[in-house]
Amino acid sequence: MTAMKTPSPATSPAPPAGGAPRATKAARAPRAGRRVRRQLPTSPWLFAAPGLVIVGWFILYPFVSTVLNSFTDKRQLVEGKYVGLANFRELLHDDMFWIGLRNSTLYVLVVVPALVILPLLLAMLVQKQIPGITFFRSAFYTPVVASIVVVGLIWVWMLDERGLVNAVLEAVGAGKVGFLSDQWLLLFSAMAVTVWKGLGYYMIIYLAALANVPRELHEAAAVDGAGPVRRFVSVTMPAVRSTMVLVAALSSVAAFKVFSEVYLMAGPTGGPAGEDTTLVMLVQRTGTGLTGRVGYASAISVVIFVVTVALMLLVLRADRKENR
Amino acid sequence: MRHSRIFRSPRRAVPAAAAVASLLALSACGGGDDGGSTDASGKVEGKITFQTWNLKANFKSYFEGLVDDFEEKYPGTEVKWVDQPGEGYADKISADAAGGTLPDVVNVSPDLVAPLAKAGIALDLDQAAGKYEKEYLPGAWKSHQVPGVQGTFAFPWYLNTGPLFYNKRLFKEAGLDAGKPPKTYDQLFDDALEIADKSDGDIATLANVPTIEDFGRYGVPLMNKEGTGFTFNDAKGVELLTKYKKLYDAKALDGQALTATPESTGKKFLTEAVAMNPGSALDLEKFKKDAPALYKNIGITPQISSTGKDNMYVMGVMVNKRTKQTPAAVAFAHFVTDAQRQMSFAKKVAIFPSTKGSLDDPYFTKADGTDETRVRIAAAKSLKTAVNYTPVLFSEQMKVALRNSVAKALQGKDSPEEALDNAVKQCDRLLQQS
C-alpha cells in the first residue's frame, strides 16, 4: 500500500497572509469537486424544468398559439389557413367590436378611480383600533371570497323589476327603475358590483400600506394645524402613492378584461341588443361552441392583450413622472 | 455558428429541449385519428364510451340498467357511460372532437350534429344503419339531416313538446274569460294588450322576444330549400316583429324580455309576473312543488301556431365516425333509442318516444282525469305532425344575432324590416363562414 498523495490539512502550505488563497493548478479542487462544478450549469435547469414545462404548456403555448391563430381563419372543427391581417381588418368594420371596446374602456374609466380611492378611505376607517373593528374588516372582505356567480345572482335578484331595490324605490314613491333593462343602467349596475366586490381586496392592500405610514407625520401635521382632509392629502396620499399605483394597475387590467359581472347581469346576449357586450364577452361568444370562429376570437384577444399592456405602461409611466 | 451554439450549450439546450418537447406534445393534441370504419356489420364487441348530457343526476339507475342489459345481450362488450354538465356541453364536444377524444356514442341535438357532420366526425347512419330507419317516425329520422351534406347523422331519441300555460287569475283580473284562452296569434296579441292595459303595465303576458322557432310557428319561411341562406326577413316575419313591437311598447311584453333566458322567463311565470309561458308536462310538477298558488290557477292550452304544426324538440344519439368499434357503437346507439328502451324512458320522465307506433300506446292516449295525463295525451297527439322549426344550421352565434336585431326593433332603434334584413345578413355571413 502506498501512502495517499493528497496532502493532509496539516501538511498543506498555509494561505498567503492578507487575502484569499490563490488556487494553483496543483491546488485546484479534487476530482469529485470538479465533477460537481461541471454539473452546475445544467442542474438548475433540471430543477426548473417542471415549472418551465408548466409555464410553457399553460402560458407560453396558448399565448403564441393565440397570436398565430389571429392570422388564420381557423374554426373549432376546421384547421384554418393563413389570412394575414384579414381578421383585424374585419374587426374595424364590426359594430360589436367597437361596442365591446367602448364598454371595456368605460369600465376602466369608471371602476379604476373608484377602486383606487374608495378602498383607501375604507382602509383608513377600519385601521382604527376600536372594539369590534375586526368584525367590520371581515364584513368588508366577505364579498371578495364570495363566488362571483353567487354575487351576480344576488344582485340580479335585488335589481330585478320586482326586486328589493325597486320595492324600496316604489315604497318611497320613486317608481321602478329598469336597472336590468336599460343599456346604461345595466352597465353601471355591473360596475357597481365590480367595485363592491373589489373594495375588500384593495382595502387589505391599503391596510398593509397604511401600517407603514409613521404616526409622527400625522401628529406633526396636526400640530401645524392641518385638518383631517389636509392630513389625508398631504400625509396619507403621498405615503401610500406607490400602493395606489399598484391598485390602479391591477384594477385597470381587471376592469378591461371584465366578463363575469356583465355576463351574469346582462345575459348571454350582452344586454339589450348586445349593447353591454365587453371585449372578453365577445371573445367568448365568437370563439366558443362547435361553430366558433377561433381565428377571429384570437384577433380580439390580441387586441385585448395590446390594450392591457398599454394600460400597464401608462400607469407605470405616470408613476415615474410623479417620482421625478 | 450562432444557432448551433444554442444547442451545444447545455445551459440553453435543456430549456430549448423542454420547450420543443412541450410543443410537440401539444401539437399532437390537435391531431385526430380518422380511424374507424363505416361498416357496422361486424361482430358487436369491444369497449365503447357513451356520453350523455345532464342525465346522471336524475336517471343514474336507468342508464346503468341500460348498459347492463346491452352488455348482457352482447357478451364481449363493455360500455363506459359518462355524463357531462349541460352548461358548456357544446364546448366540451368541440374540444373532444378537435382533440380526437370524442366518445364513441354521443347524446346530441340537431344543431350540434350539423357542424360535426360537416367536419366528417358524425357517422352517416343511412349508410351504416339504414335498416333501422323504418323503426322511427319519418320527421324524427330527418331531424338529423344537414342541408348540403348527404346522410343522416344521429338516431332520433326522445322528443319533447308542450302546451302553453296561462295564469287564470291574471286573466280574470283583466276581465278576460279564463275558460277561453287565446287560440290564434291575433287573439293572443289582443289579450296581451288587454292585460297590460288593465294592470296599468304591471302584468306582461309574454316574457321573451320572438325566437327563430316563433318565426317558424308564425308561418315565416326560415331558410331557402338548398339551405344556403336565411329568409325570415320576408313580409310575414316583418309582420310578426311589428306586432311584438306593439306589445313591447304597451308593456304587454316584459320589460326585461330583451335580456331574458328560458330560465328567467320561467321564473317570471312562476312568480306570477307574466300571464303566459310555453312549457312541457315536466313543468306541472314544478308548479305544484315550487308555486302552489300558481298551480291553483294554472290554465293549459295548446301551442299557438299559424301552420297547424306544433314545435318539437328532438334529441339524438350520434356515432363517432372515428370509433374503432363501429359495430358495437352503432348497436349500442340503436339499443338506447329502440322502441322498448324509449318507451321505458318516457315512463320515467315526461318525454316522448320517436319510434313508430309508440305514441299509440295507451300511456299516451288514455285519459285518467289528471292534468299531467291531459298534457301528455295532447302533446303526444300533436307530435305526430310536429316540426322542429329551428334549422339545424342555426348556430348559437346566429341566435344571438337574431336576438340582438329583434331587440333593436323593439327599442325602436331599427324598423322591423331593417332589423330582420340585418339579422339575415349576419346569419348568412356566419353560415358561409361555418
PDB file of N, CA and C in Angstrom, chain A residues 65-132:
ATOM      1  N   SER A  65     -49.952  30.496 -29.569  1.00  0.00           N
ATOM      2  CA  SER A  65     -50.992  29.899 -30.416  1.00  0.00           C
ATOM      3  C   SER A  65     -52.083  30.917 -30.731  1.00  0.00           C
ATOM      4  N   THR A  66     -52.461  31.712 -29.738  1.00  0.00           N
ATOM      5  CA  THR A  66     -53.492  32.738 -29.963  1.00  0.00           C
ATOM      6  C   THR A  66     -53.018  33.754 -30.997  1.00  0.00           C
ATOM      7  N   VAL A  67     -51.773  34.175 -30.840  1.00  0.00           N
ATOM      8  CA  VAL A  67     -51.242  35.166 -31.795  1.00  0.00           C
ATOM      9  C   VAL A  67     -51.219  34.563 -33.205  1.00  0.00           C
ATOM     10  N   LEU A  68     -50.756  33.314 -33.307  1.00  0.00           N
ATOM     11  CA  LEU A  68     -50.686  32.687 -34.634  1.00  0.00           C
ATOM     12  C   LEU A  68     -52.090  32.491 -35.217  1.00  0.00           C
ATOM     13  N   ASN A  69     -53.016  32.062 -34.358  1.00  0.00           N
ATOM     14  CA  ASN A  69     -54.393  31.845 -34.826  1.00  0.00           C
ATOM     15  C   ASN A  69     -55.048  33.130 -35.323  1.00  0.00           C
ATOM     16  N   SER A  70     -54.634  34.246 -34.750  1.00  0.00           N
ATOM     17  CA  SER A  70     -55.272  35.509 -35.135  1.00  0.00           C
ATOM     18  C   SER A  70     -54.989  35.861 -36.601  1.00  0.00           C
ATOM     19  N   PHE A  71     -54.028  35.192 -37.177  1.00  0.00           N
ATOM     20  CA  PHE A  71     -53.734  35.432 -38.605  1.00  0.00           C
ATOM     21  C   PHE A  71     -54.309  34.315 -39.492  1.00  0.00           C
ATOM     22  N   THR A  72     -55.211  33.528 -38.933  1.00  0.00           N
ATOM     23  CA  THR A  72     -55.817  32.441 -39.713  1.00  0.00           C
ATOM     24  C   THR A  72     -57.351  32.547 -39.647  1.00  0.00           C
ATOM     25  N   ASP A  73     -58.015  31.740 -40.474  1.00  0.00           N
ATOM     26  CA  ASP A  73     -59.477  31.682 -40.382  1.00  0.00           C
ATOM     27  C   ASP A  73     -59.906  30.389 -39.681  1.00  0.00           C
ATOM     28  N   LYS A  74     -59.111  29.953 -38.732  1.00  0.00           N
ATOM     29  CA  LYS A  74     -59.373  28.700 -38.002  1.00  0.00           C
ATOM     30  C   LYS A  74     -60.741  28.730 -37.325  1.00  0.00           C
ATOM     31  N   ARG A  75     -61.439  27.617 -37.409  1.00  0.00           N
ATOM     32  CA  ARG A  75     -62.693  27.432 -36.681  1.00  0.00           C
ATOM     33  C   ARG A  75     -62.557  26.232 -35.757  1.00  0.00           C
ATOM     34  N   GLN A  76     -63.561  26.022 -34.917  1.00  0.00           N
ATOM     35  CA  GLN A  76     -63.412  24.979 -33.893  1.00  0.00           C
ATOM     36  C   GLN A  76     -63.069  23.621 -34.483  1.00  0.00           C
ATOM     37  N   LEU A  77     -63.739  23.228 -35.545  1.00  0.00           N
ATOM     38  CA  LEU A  77     -63.520  21.881 -36.077  1.00  0.00           C
ATOM     39  C   LEU A  77     -62.777  21.883 -37.410  1.00  0.00           C
ATOM     40  N   VAL A  78     -62.351  23.052 -37.831  1.00  0.00           N
ATOM     41  CA  VAL A  78     -61.698  23.147 -39.140  1.00  0.00           C
ATOM     42  C   VAL A  78     -60.373  23.884 -38.984  1.00  0.00           C
ATOM     43  N   GLU A  79     -59.294  23.233 -39.405  1.00  0.00           N
ATOM     44  CA  GLU A  79     -57.997  23.889 -39.376  1.00  0.00           C
ATOM     45  C   GLU A  79     -58.028  25.057 -40.351  1.00  0.00           C
ATOM     46  N   GLY A  80     -57.629  26.186 -39.917  1.00  0.00           N
ATOM     47  CA  GLY A  80     -57.706  27.360 -40.789  1.00  0.00           C
ATOM     48  C   GLY A  80     -56.497  27.521 -41.666  1.00  0.00           C
ATOM     49  N   LYS A  81     -56.598  28.489 -42.562  1.00  0.00           N
ATOM     50  CA  LYS A  81     -55.419  28.827 -43.379  1.00  0.00           C
ATOM     51  C   LYS A  81     -55.038  30.281 -43.099  1.00  0.00           C
ATOM     52  N   TYR A  82     -53.808  30.617 -43.437  1.00  0.00           N
ATOM     53  CA  TYR A  82     -53.281  31.955 -43.170  1.00  0.00           C
ATOM     54  C   TYR A  82     -54.073  33.003 -43.952  1.00  0.00           C
ATOM     55  N   VAL A  83     -54.558  34.013 -43.259  1.00  0.00           N
ATOM     56  CA  VAL A  83     -55.323  35.065 -43.947  1.00  0.00           C
ATOM     57  C   VAL A  83     -54.734  36.445 -43.716  1.00  0.00           C
ATOM     58  N   GLY A  84     -53.524  36.478 -43.193  1.00  0.00           N
ATOM     59  CA  GLY A  84     -52.859  37.757 -42.964  1.00  0.00           C
ATOM     60  C   GLY A  84     -53.616  38.592 -41.937  1.00  0.00           C
ATOM     61  N   LEU A  85     -53.841  39.855 -42.280  1.00  0.00           N
ATOM     62  CA  LEU A  85     -54.479  40.770 -41.327  1.00  0.00           C
ATOM     63  C   LEU A  85     -55.990  40.846 -41.525  1.00  0.00           C
ATOM     64  N   ALA A  86     -56.540  39.879 -42.248  1.00  0.00           N
ATOM     65  CA  ALA A  86     -57.979  39.936 -42.581  1.00  0.00           C
ATOM     66  C   ALA A  86     -58.861  40.042 -41.338  1.00  0.00           C
ATOM     67  N   ASN A  87     -58.515  39.275 -40.285  1.00  0.00           N
ATOM     68  CA  ASN A  87     -59.337  39.323 -39.063  1.00  0.00           C
ATOM     69  C   ASN A  87     -59.305  40.716 -38.444  1.00  0.00           C
ATOM     70  N   PHE A  88     -58.132  41.320 -38.449  1.00  0.00           N
ATOM     71  CA  PHE A  88     -58.007  42.653 -37.845  1.00  0.00           C
ATOM     72  C   PHE A  88     -58.732  43.696 -38.690  1.00  0.00           C
ATOM     73  N   ARG A  89     -58.699  43.497 -40.015  1.00  0.00           N
ATOM     74  CA  ARG A  89     -59.445  44.428 -40.890  1.00  0.00           C
ATOM     75  C   ARG A  89     -60.944  44.277 -40.638  1.00  0.00           C
ATOM     76  N   GLU A  90     -61.373  43.013 -40.453  1.00  0.00           N
ATOM     77  CA  GLU A  90     -62.803  42.775 -40.203  1.00  0.00           C
ATOM     78  C   GLU A  90     -63.235  43.421 -38.885  1.00  0.00           C
ATOM     79  N   LEU A  91     -62.332  43.387 -37.903  1.00  0.00           N
ATOM     80  CA  LEU A  91     -62.645  43.997 -36.608  1.00  0.00           C
ATOM     81  C   LEU A  91     -63.013  45.471 -36.764  1.00  0.00           C
ATOM     82  N   LEU A  92     -62.294  46.136 -37.649  1.00  0.00           N
ATOM     83  CA  LEU A  92     -62.529  47.575 -37.837  1.00  0.00           C
ATOM     84  C   LEU A  92     -63.942  47.859 -38.325  1.00  0.00           C
ATOM     85  N   HIS A  93     -64.546  46.887 -39.003  1.00  0.00           N
ATOM     86  CA  HIS A  93     -65.898  47.092 -39.542  1.00  0.00           C
ATOM     87  C   HIS A  93     -66.960  46.364 -38.728  1.00  0.00           C
ATOM     88  N   ASP A  94     -66.572  45.802 -37.591  1.00  0.00           N
ATOM     89  CA  ASP A  94     -67.521  45.043 -36.772  1.00  0.00           C
ATOM     90  C   ASP A  94     -68.090  45.957 -35.677  1.00  0.00           C
ATOM     91  N   ASP A  95     -69.369  46.279 -35.798  1.00  0.00           N
ATOM     92  CA  ASP A  95     -70.000  47.173 -34.805  1.00  0.00           C
ATOM     93  C   ASP A  95     -69.854  46.624 -33.399  1.00  0.00           C
ATOM     94  N   MET A  96     -70.000  45.303 -33.277  1.00  0.00           N
ATOM     95  CA  MET A  96     -69.962  44.691 -31.952  1.00  0.00           C
ATOM     96  C   MET A  96     -68.581  44.862 -31.311  1.00  0.00           C
ATOM     97  N   PHE A  97     -67.525  44.834 -32.126  1.00  0.00           N
ATOM     98  CA  PHE A  97     -66.172  45.052 -31.590  1.00  0.00           C
ATOM     99  C   PHE A  97     -66.056  46.449 -30.995  1.00  0.00           C
ATOM    100  N   TRP A  98     -66.586  47.429 -31.708  1.00  0.00           N
ATOM    101  CA  TRP A  98     -66.480  48.808 -31.215  1.00  0.00           C
ATOM    102  C   TRP A  98     -67.324  48.991 -29.951  1.00  0.00           C
ATOM    103  N   ILE A  99     -68.481  48.313 -29.914  1.00  0.00           N
ATOM    104  CA  ILE A  99     -69.309  48.370 -28.698  1.00  0.00           C
ATOM    105  C   ILE A  99     -68.532  47.758 -27.529  1.00  0.00           C
ATOM    106  N   GLY A 100     -67.894  46.609 -27.796  1.00  0.00           N
ATOM    107  CA  GLY A 100     -67.104  45.933 -26.757  1.00  0.00           C
ATOM    108  C   GLY A 100     -65.952  46.815 -26.284  1.00  0.00           C
ATOM    109  N   LEU A 101     -65.258  47.438 -27.225  1.00  0.00           N
ATOM    110  CA  LEU A 101     -64.124  48.305 -26.870  1.00  0.00           C
ATOM    111  C   LEU A 101     -64.616  49.498 -26.055  1.00  0.00           C
ATOM    112  N   ARG A 102     -65.753  50.073 -26.483  1.00  0.00           N
ATOM    113  CA  ARG A 102     -66.314  51.222 -25.754  1.00  0.00           C
ATOM    114  C   ARG A 102     -66.648  50.831 -24.310  1.00  0.00           C
ATOM    115  N   ASN A 103     -67.340  49.685 -24.167  1.00  0.00           N
ATOM    116  CA  ASN A 103     -67.772  49.279 -22.828  1.00  0.00           C
ATOM    117  C   ASN A 103     -66.589  48.915 -21.935  1.00  0.00           C
ATOM    118  N   SER A 104     -65.613  48.210 -22.494  1.00  0.00           N
ATOM    119  CA  SER A 104     -64.450  47.826 -21.683  1.00  0.00           C
ATOM    120  C   SER A 104     -63.669  49.065 -21.252  1.00  0.00           C
ATOM    121  N   THR A 105     -63.539  50.035 -22.166  1.00  0.00           N
ATOM    122  CA  THR A 105     -62.815  51.266 -21.838  1.00  0.00           C
ATOM    123  C   THR A 105     -63.577  52.060 -20.777  1.00  0.00           C
ATOM    124  N   LEU A 106     -64.884  52.136 -20.957  1.00  0.00           N
ATOM    125  CA  LEU A 106     -65.720  52.855 -19.997  1.00  0.00           C
ATOM    126  C   LEU A 106     -65.613  52.208 -18.618  1.00  0.00           C
ATOM    127  N   TYR A 107     -65.541  50.898 -18.629  1.00  0.00           N
ATOM    128  CA  TYR A 107     -65.408  50.161 -17.372  1.00  0.00           C
ATOM    129  C   TYR A 107     -64.144  50.599 -16.634  1.00  0.00           C
ATOM    130  N   VAL A 108     -63.026  50.735 -17.389  1.00  0.00           N
ATOM    131  CA  VAL A 108     -61.765  51.156 -16.776  1.00  0.00           C
ATOM    132  C   VAL A 108     -61.911  52.575 -16.227  1.00  0.00           C
ATOM    133  N   LEU A 109     -62.505  53.453 -17.032  1.00  0.00           N
ATOM    134  CA  LEU A 109     -62.586  54.855 -16.639  1.00  0.00           C
ATOM    135  C   LEU A 109     -63.441  55.070 -15.387  1.00  0.00           C
ATOM    136  N   VAL A 110     -64.451  54.242 -15.195  1.00  0.00           N
ATOM    137  CA  VAL A 110     -65.331  54.417 -14.037  1.00  0.00           C
ATOM    138  C   VAL A 110     -64.841  53.615 -12.836  1.00  0.00           C
ATOM    139  N   VAL A 111     -64.476  52.375 -13.092  1.00  0.00           N
ATOM    140  CA  VAL A 111     -64.172  51.454 -11.985  1.00  0.00           C
ATOM    141  C   VAL A 111     -62.817  51.751 -11.333  1.00  0.00           C
ATOM    142  N   VAL A 112     -61.821  52.072 -12.143  1.00  0.00           N
ATOM    143  CA  VAL A 112     -60.467  52.222 -11.591  1.00  0.00           C
ATOM    144  C   VAL A 112     -60.371  53.384 -10.588  1.00  0.00           C
ATOM    145  N   PRO A 113     -60.850  54.596 -10.916  1.00  0.00           N
ATOM    146  CA  PRO A 113     -60.777  55.659  -9.895  1.00  0.00           C
ATOM    147  C   PRO A 113     -61.514  55.268  -8.613  1.00  0.00           C
ATOM    148  N   ALA A 114     -62.660  54.607  -8.773  1.00  0.00           N
ATOM    149  CA  ALA A 114     -63.425  54.193  -7.587  1.00  0.00           C
ATOM    150  C   ALA A 114     -62.635  53.177  -6.764  1.00  0.00           C
ATOM    151  N   LEU A 115     -61.955  52.259  -7.447  1.00  0.00           N
ATOM    152  CA  LEU A 115     -61.220  51.227  -6.720  1.00  0.00           C
ATOM    153  C   LEU A 115     -59.871  51.723  -6.187  1.00  0.00           C
ATOM    154  N   VAL A 116     -59.427  52.882  -6.640  1.00  0.00           N
ATOM    155  CA  VAL A 116     -58.199  53.453  -6.087  1.00  0.00           C
ATOM    156  C   VAL A 116     -58.540  54.257  -4.832  1.00  0.00           C
ATOM    157  N   ILE A 117     -59.638  54.998  -4.879  1.00  0.00           N
ATOM    158  CA  ILE A 117     -59.966  55.910  -3.775  1.00  0.00           C
ATOM    159  C   ILE A 117     -60.792  55.246  -2.663  1.00  0.00           C
ATOM    160  N   LEU A 118     -61.885  54.578  -3.039  1.00  0.00           N
ATOM    161  CA  LEU A 118     -62.809  54.077  -2.002  1.00  0.00           C
ATOM    162  C   LEU A 118     -62.163  53.080  -1.035  1.00  0.00           C
ATOM    163  N   PRO A 119     -61.385  52.090  -1.530  1.00  0.00           N
ATOM    164  CA  PRO A 119     -60.768  51.165  -0.570  1.00  0.00           C
ATOM    165  C   PRO A 119     -59.790  51.868   0.369  1.00  0.00           C
ATOM    166  N   LEU A 120     -59.160  52.939  -0.115  1.00  0.00           N
ATOM    167  CA  LEU A 120     -58.231  53.688   0.735  1.00  0.00           C
ATOM    168  C   LEU A 120     -59.004  54.340   1.882  1.00  0.00           C
ATOM    169  N   LEU A 121     -60.143  54.960   1.540  1.00  0.00           N
ATOM    170  CA  LEU A 121     -60.966  55.587   2.580  1.00  0.00           C
ATOM    171  C   LEU A 121     -61.472  54.531   3.562  1.00  0.00           C
ATOM    172  N   LEU A 122     -61.864  53.410   3.011  1.00  0.00           N
ATOM    173  CA  LEU A 122     -62.368  52.318   3.847  1.00  0.00           C
ATOM    174  C   LEU A 122     -61.259  51.800   4.769  1.00  0.00           C
ATOM    175  N   ALA A 123     -60.070  51.658   4.204  1.00  0.00           N
ATOM    176  CA  ALA A 123     -58.932  51.158   4.996  1.00  0.00           C
ATOM    177  C   ALA A 123     -58.624  52.127   6.134  1.00  0.00           C
ATOM    178  N   MET A 124     -58.744  53.425   5.869  1.00  0.00           N
ATOM    179  CA  MET A 124     -58.480  54.406   6.932  1.00  0.00           C
ATOM    180  C   MET A 124     -59.519  54.297   8.047  1.00  0.00           C
ATOM    181  N   LEU A 125     -60.747  53.972   7.647  1.00  0.00           N
ATOM    182  CA  LEU A 125     -61.813  53.815   8.643  1.00  0.00           C
ATOM    183  C   LEU A 125     -61.582  52.596   9.524  1.00  0.00           C
ATOM    184  N   VAL A 126     -61.255  51.480   8.883  1.00  0.00           N
ATOM    185  CA  VAL A 126     -61.125  50.233   9.656  1.00  0.00           C
ATOM    186  C   VAL A 126     -59.730  50.062  10.257  1.00  0.00           C
ATOM    187  N   GLN A 127     -58.837  51.037   9.985  1.00  0.00           N
ATOM    188  CA  GLN A 127     -57.489  50.953  10.546  1.00  0.00           C
ATOM    189  C   GLN A 127     -57.513  51.237  12.053  1.00  0.00           C
ATOM    190  N   LYS A 128     -58.500  52.017  12.429  1.00  0.00           N
ATOM    191  CA  LYS A 128     -58.580  52.429  13.838  1.00  0.00           C
ATOM    192  C   LYS A 128     -58.780  51.207  14.758  1.00  0.00           C
ATOM    193  N   GLN A 129     -58.072  51.228  15.881  1.00  0.00           N
ATOM    194  CA  GLN A 129     -58.190  50.107  16.830  1.00  0.00           C
ATOM    195  C   GLN A 129     -59.311  50.399  17.812  1.00  0.00           C
ATOM    196  N   ILE A 130     -60.500  50.038  17.446  1.00  0.00           N
ATOM    197  CA  ILE A 130     -61.631  50.227  18.356  1.00  0.00           C
ATOM    198  C   ILE A 130     -62.321  48.876  18.541  1.00  0.00           C
ATOM    199  N   PRO A 131     -63.076  48.695  19.610  1.00  0.00           N
ATOM    200  CA  PRO A 131     -63.704  47.383  19.840  1.00  0.00           C
ATOM    201  C   PRO A 131     -64.620  47.007  18.668  1.00  0.00           C
ATOM    202  N   GLY A 132     -64.498  45.781  18.242  1.00  0.00           N
ATOM    203  CA  GLY A 132     -65.376  45.260  17.197  1.00  0.00           C
ATOM    204  C   GLY A 132     -64.932  45.568  15.773  1.00  0.00           C
TER     205      GLY A 132
END
